[in-house]
Coordinates of C-alpha atoms in Angstrom, one line a residue:
X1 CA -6.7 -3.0 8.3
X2 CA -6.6 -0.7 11.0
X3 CA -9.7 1.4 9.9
X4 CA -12.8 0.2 9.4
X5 CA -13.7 -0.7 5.5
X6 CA -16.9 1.4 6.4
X7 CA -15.0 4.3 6.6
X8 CA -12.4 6.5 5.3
X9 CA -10.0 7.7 8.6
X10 CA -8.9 10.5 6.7
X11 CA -12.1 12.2 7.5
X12 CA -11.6 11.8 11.0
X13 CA -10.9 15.4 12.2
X14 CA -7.1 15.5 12.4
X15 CA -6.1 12.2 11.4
X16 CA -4.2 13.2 7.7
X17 CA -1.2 12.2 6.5
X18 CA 1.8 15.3 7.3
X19 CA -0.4 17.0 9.0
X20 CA -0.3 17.7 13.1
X21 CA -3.1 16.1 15.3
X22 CA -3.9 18.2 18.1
X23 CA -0.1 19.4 18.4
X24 CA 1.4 16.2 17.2
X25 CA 3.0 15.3 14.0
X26 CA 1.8 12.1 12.6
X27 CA 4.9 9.4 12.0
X28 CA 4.9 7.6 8.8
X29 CA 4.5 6.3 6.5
X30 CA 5.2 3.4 7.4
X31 CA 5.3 1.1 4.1
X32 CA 4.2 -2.5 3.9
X33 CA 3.7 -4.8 0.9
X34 CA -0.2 -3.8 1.6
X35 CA -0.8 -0.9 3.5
X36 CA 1.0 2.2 4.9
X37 CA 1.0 3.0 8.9
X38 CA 0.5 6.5 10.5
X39 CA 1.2 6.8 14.0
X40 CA -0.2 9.8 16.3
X41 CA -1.2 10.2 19.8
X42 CA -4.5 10.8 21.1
X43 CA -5.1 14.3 22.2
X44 CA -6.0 13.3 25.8
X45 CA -2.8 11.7 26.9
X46 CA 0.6 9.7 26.0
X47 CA -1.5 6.7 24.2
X48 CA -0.6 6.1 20.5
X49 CA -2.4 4.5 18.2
X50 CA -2.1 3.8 14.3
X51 CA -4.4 3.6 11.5
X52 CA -3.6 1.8 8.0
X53 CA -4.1 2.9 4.3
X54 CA -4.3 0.4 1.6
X55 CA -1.8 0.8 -1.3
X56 CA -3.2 1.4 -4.3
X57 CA -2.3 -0.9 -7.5
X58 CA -1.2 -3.3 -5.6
X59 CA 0.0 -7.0 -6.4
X60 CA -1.9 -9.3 -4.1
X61 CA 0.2 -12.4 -2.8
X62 CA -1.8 -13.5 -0.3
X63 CA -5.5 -14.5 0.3
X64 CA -7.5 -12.6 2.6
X65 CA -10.1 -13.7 4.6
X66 CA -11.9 -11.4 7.2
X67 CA -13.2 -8.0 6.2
X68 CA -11.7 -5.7 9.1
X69 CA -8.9 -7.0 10.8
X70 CA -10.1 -4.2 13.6
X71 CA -13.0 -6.8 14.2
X72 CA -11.6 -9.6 14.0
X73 CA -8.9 -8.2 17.1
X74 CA -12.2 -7.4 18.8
X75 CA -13.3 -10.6 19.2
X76 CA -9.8 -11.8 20.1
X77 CA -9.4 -9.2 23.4
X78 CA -9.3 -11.9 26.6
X79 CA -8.4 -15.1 24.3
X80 CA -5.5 -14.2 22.4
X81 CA -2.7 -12.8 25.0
X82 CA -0.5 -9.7 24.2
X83 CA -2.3 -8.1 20.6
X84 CA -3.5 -4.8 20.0
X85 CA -6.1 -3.3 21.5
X86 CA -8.9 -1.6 19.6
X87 CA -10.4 1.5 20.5
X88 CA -13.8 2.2 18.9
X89 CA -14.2 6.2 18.8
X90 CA -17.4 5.3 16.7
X91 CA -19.0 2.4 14.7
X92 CA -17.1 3.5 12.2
X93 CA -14.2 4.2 13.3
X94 CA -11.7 1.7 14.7
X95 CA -8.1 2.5 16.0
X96 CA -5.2 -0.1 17.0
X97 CA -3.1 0.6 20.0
X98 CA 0.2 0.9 18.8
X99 CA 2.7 -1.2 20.8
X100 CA 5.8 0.5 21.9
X101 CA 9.1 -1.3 21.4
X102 CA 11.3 -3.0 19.2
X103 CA 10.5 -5.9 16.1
X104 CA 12.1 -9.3 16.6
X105 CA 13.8 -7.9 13.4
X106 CA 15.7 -5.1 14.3
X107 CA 18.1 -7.3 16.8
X108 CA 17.6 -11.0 16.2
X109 CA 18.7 -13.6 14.0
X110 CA 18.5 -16.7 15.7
X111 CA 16.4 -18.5 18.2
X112 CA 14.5 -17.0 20.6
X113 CA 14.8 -16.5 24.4
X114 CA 13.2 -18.8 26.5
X115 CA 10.8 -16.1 27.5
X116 CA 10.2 -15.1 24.3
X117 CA 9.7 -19.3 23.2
X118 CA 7.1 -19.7 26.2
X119 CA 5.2 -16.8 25.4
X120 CA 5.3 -18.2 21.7
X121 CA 4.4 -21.4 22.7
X122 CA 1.4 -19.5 24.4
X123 CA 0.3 -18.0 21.1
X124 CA 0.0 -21.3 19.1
X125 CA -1.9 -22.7 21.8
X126 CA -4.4 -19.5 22.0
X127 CA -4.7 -19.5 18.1
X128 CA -6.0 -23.8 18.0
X129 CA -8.7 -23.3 21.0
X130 CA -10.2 -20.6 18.7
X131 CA -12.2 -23.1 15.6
X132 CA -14.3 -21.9 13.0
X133 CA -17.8 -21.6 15.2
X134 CA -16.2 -19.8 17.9
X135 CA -14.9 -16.7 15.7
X136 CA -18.1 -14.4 14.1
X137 CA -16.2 -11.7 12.2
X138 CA -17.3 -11.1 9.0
X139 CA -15.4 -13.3 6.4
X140 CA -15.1 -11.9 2.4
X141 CA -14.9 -15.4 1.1
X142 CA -18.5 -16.8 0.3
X143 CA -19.3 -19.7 2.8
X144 CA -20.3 -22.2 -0.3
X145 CA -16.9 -22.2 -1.3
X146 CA -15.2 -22.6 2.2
X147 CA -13.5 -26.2 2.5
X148 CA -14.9 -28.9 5.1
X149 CA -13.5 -28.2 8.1
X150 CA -10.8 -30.7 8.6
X151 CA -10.0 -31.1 5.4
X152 CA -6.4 -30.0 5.4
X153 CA -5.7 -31.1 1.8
X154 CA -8.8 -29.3 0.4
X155 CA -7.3 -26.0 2.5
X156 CA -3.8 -26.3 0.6
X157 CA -5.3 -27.0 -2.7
X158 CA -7.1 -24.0 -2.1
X159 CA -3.9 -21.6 -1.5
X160 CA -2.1 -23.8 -4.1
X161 CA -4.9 -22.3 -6.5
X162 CA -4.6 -18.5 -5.7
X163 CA -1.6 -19.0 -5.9
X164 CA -1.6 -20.4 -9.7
X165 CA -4.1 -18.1 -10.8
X166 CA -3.7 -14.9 -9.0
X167 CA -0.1 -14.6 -8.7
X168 CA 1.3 -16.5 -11.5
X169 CA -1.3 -16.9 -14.6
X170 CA -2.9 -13.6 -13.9
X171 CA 0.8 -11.8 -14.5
X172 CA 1.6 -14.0 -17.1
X173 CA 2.1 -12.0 -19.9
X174 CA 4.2 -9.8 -18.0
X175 CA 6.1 -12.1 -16.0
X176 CA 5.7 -15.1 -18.3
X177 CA 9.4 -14.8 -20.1
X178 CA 11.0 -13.7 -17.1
X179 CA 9.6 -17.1 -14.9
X180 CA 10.7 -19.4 -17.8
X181 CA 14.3 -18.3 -17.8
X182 CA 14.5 -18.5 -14.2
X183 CA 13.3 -22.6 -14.4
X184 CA 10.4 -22.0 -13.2
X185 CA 7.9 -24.1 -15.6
X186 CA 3.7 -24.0 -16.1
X187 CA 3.8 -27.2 -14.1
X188 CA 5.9 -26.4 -10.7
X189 CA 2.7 -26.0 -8.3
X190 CA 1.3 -29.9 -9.6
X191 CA 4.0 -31.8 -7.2
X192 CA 2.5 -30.7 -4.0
X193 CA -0.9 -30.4 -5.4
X194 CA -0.4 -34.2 -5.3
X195 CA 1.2 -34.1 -2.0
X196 CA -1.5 -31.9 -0.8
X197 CA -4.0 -34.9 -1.0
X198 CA -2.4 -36.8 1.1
X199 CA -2.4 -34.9 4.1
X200 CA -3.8 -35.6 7.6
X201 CA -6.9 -33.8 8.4
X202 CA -6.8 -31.7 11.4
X203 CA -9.4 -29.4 12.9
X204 CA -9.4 -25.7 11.2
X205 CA -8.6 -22.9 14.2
X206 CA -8.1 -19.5 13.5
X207 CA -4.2 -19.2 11.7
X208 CA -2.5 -15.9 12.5
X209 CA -1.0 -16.1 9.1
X210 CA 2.1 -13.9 8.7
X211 CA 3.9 -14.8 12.1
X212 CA 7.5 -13.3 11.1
X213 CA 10.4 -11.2 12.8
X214 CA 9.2 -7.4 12.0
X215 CA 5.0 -8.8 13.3
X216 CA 6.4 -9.3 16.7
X217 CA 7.2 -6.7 18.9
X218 CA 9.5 -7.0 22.5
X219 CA 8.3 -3.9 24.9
X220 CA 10.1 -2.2 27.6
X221 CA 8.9 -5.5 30.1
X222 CA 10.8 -8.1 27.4
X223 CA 7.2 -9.1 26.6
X224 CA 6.7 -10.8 22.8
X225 CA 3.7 -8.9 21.3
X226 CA 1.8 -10.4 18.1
X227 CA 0.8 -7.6 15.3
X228 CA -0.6 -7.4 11.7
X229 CA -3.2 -10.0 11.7
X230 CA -4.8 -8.7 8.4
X231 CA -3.4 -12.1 6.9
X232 CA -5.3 -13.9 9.3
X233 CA -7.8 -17.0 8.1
X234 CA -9.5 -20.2 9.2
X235 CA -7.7 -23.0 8.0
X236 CA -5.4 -26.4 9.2
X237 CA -3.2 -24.9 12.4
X238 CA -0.3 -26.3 10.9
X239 CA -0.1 -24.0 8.3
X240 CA 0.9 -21.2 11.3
X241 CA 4.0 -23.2 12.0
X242 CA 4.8 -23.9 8.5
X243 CA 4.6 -20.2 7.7
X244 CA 6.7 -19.2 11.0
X245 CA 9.6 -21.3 10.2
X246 CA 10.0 -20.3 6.7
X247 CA 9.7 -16.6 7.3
X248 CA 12.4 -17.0 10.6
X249 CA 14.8 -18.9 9.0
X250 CA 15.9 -20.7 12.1
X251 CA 18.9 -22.4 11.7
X252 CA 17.9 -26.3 11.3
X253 CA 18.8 -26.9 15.2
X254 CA 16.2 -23.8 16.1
X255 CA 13.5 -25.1 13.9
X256 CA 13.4 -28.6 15.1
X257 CA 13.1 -27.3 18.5
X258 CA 10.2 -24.5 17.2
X259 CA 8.2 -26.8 16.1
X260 CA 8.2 -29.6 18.8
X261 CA 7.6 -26.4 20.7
X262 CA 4.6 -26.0 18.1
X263 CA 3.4 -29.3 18.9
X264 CA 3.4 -29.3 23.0
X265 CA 1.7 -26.3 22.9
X266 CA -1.1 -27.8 20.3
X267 CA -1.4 -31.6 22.1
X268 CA -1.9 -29.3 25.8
X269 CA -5.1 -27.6 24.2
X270 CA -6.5 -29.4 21.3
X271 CA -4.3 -32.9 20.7
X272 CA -6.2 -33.9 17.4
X273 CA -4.8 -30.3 15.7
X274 CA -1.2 -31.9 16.1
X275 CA -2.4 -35.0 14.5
X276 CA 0.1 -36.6 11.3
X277 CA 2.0 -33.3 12.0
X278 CA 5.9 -34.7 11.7
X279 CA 4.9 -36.3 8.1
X280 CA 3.2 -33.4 7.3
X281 CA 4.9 -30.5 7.4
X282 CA 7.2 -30.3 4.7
X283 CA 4.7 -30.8 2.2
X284 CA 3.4 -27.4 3.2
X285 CA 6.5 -26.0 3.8
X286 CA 7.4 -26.8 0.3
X287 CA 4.4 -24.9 -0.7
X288 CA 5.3 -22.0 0.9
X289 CA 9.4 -21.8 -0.4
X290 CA 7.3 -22.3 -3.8
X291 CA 4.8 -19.4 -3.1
X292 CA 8.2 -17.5 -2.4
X293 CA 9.7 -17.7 -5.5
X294 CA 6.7 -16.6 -7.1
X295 CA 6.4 -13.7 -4.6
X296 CA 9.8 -12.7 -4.7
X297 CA 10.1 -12.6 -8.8
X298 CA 7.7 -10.5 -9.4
X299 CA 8.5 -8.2 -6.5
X300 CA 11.9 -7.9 -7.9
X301 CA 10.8 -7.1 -11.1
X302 CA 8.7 -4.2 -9.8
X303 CA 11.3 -3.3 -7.1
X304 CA 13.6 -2.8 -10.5
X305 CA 11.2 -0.7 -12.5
X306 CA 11.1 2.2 -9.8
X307 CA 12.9 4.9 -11.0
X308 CA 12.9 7.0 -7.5
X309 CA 14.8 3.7 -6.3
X310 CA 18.0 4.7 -8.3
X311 CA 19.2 2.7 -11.5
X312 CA 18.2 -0.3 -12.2
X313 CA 21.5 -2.1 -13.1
X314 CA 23.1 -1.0 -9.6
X315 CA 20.7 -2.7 -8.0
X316 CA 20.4 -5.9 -10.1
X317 CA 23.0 -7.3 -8.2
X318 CA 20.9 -7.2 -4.5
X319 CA 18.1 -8.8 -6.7
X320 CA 19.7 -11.3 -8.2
X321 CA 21.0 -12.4 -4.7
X322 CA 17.4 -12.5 -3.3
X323 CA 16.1 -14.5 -5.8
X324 CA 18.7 -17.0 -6.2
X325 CA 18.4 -17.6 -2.8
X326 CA 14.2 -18.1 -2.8
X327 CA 15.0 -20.3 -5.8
X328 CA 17.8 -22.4 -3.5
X329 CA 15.1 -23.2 -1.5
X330 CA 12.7 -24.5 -3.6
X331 CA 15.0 -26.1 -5.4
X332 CA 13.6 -29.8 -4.7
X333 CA 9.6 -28.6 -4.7
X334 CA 10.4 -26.8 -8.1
X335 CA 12.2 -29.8 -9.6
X336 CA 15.8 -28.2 -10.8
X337 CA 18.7 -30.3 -11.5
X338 CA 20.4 -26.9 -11.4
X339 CA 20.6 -23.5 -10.0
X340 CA 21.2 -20.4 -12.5
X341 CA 24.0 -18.9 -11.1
X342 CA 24.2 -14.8 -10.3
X343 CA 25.0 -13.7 -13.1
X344 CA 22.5 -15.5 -15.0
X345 CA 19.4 -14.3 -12.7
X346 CA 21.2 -10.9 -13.4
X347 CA 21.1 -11.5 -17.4
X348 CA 17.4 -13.1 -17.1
X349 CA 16.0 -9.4 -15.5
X350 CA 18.0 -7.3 -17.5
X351 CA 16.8 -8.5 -20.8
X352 CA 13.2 -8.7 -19.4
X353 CA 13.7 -5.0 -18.2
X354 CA 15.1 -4.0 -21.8
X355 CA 11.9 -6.1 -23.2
X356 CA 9.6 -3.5 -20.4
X357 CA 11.8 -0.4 -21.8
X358 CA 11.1 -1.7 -25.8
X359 CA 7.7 -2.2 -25.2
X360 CA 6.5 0.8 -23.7
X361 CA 4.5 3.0 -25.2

């Protein structure tokens, strides 16, 4: 978050959504999957800066561990290289910087340039000198139920959980028939549950948590930028790379090379974080094409049941695409001898959205 969860921006004079501050219109919003971003400029010169507001009635995919992601970037100013800075106007009241330029999305499919790969390269390294003890923003998650610090299969069994019970048995009734005619059974999170206790133990460092295209930003200089950190957890440092390379979708050449880059960077600062790495990584890269599907189901399903968005059957099509795709993917992890094809993903959503329609009151 960009504001402070001790305080409410909006009653910072000015600072309101639509509304001019100090002569300037504020931009946004800017949606997310959590938040909305409002960018203004401070009334005593060309700085910017944004603040975030939380989206109500929200479906939460993701942990979160530290409180204010404004204090967590505090204690990262001087260790972490090229993130936002955070100006305090009170104790309060928190503002991020907002980086000028362009997201790795808007231009970039592929790998990236060798600048852009160093300064990567930089980032992991940062990220694994940074453990548990040396990070005192406040966490939300009670210490008693934190795993031992090194225990990299207690730390996926943990995400493995939320994700069972928060995402898919906590939607169940809604999503239930709509999961089961997609192939995706009660059981498809026990195979690398199992896997999960077999992995290496490495060292927990701080994990950025979300490091994909639209969270980095290039500025005018070609610098790489690293934004968003409200994701951001203690945890096994291999998890940042697993994340990375299924949200970049490197082709297979790109993501061999990412990840030795992963693991020169990791051996230069802290060589035991790189430990069992190689025979590690699918196992929690499968866990994250898994968490995908789950993700990406429901989201479709919502997506489908905004009316503002246009009529649902035009867009069953793009949906049906998406989620055959996150389904390709996990195709091994989730155990299908087959795919449905288009049209059956298609036929699957439309007779759970005419079971919505029916059932509604």
């Amino acid at each position: 978050m960009t504001v402070d969860t001790t305080a409410d921006v909006r009653g910072y004079p000015g600072v309101r959504p639509g509304t001019p501050y100090d002569g300037t219109a504020i931009e946004g919003p800017y949606r997310g999957h959590y938040r909305e971003t409002y960018v203004f400029a401070l009334p005593d010169g060309p700085l910017r800066c944004k603040v975030h507001e939380p989206r109500s009635e929200l479906f939460r995919f993701d942990r979160t561990c530290f409180v204010s992601e404004d204090r967590l970037l505090l204690e990262l100013r001087g260790r972490v290289s090229r993130i936002p800075e955070v100006i305090v106007l009170d104790e309060h009241v928190l503002l991020q910087r907002f980086i000028e330029g362009r997201t790795l999305g808007s231009g970039l499919t592929g790998a990236l340039s060798p600048r852009h790969s160093g300064q990567l390269g930089r980032l992991f390294g940062e990220l694994v000198a940074l453990d548990a003890g040396s990070i005192g923003a406040r966490r939300l998650c009670d210490p008693a139920g934190h795993p031992a610090d090194g225990d990299s299969g207690a730390f996926l069994d943990g995400l493995i959980t939320f994700t069972e019970q928060q995402v898919y048995r906590r939607h169940h009734d809604r999503f239930g028939s709509l999961f089961r005619e997609l192939g995706v059974g009660e059981g498809a999170l026990e195979g690398v549950r199992s896997r999960a206790r077999r992995l290496t133990g490495r060292p927990f460092t701080l994990i950025h948590g979300d490091l994909h295209r639209l969270n980095f930003i290039v500025d005018a200089a070609d610098d790489l930028w690293t934004i968003d950190w409200e994701l951001s957890m203690i945890g096994d440092p291999l998890y940042d790379l697993a994340t990375h390379l299924h949200l970049m979708r490197y082709p297979a050449g790109t993501a061999v090379r990412t990840a030795r880059l992963w693991a020169s960077a990791v051996e230069g600062v802290r060589p035991e974080c790189a430990k069992g790495w190689r025979d590690d990584l699918e196992t929690l890269l499968a866990y994250k094409r898994l968490q995908s599907v789950y993700t990406d189901v429901i989201r479709g399903a919502i997506a489908l049941e905004q009316p503002d968005a246009g009529p649902a059957q035009l867009r069953l099509p793009v949906t049906a695409h998406r989620v055959r795709e996150v389904l390709a993917r996990a195709r091994v992890p989730l155990g299908l001898d087959a795919l449905p094809s288009p049209r059956e993903v298609m036929a699957a959503y439309d007779r759970w959205l005419r079971g919505v329609t029916v059932s509604a009151p």
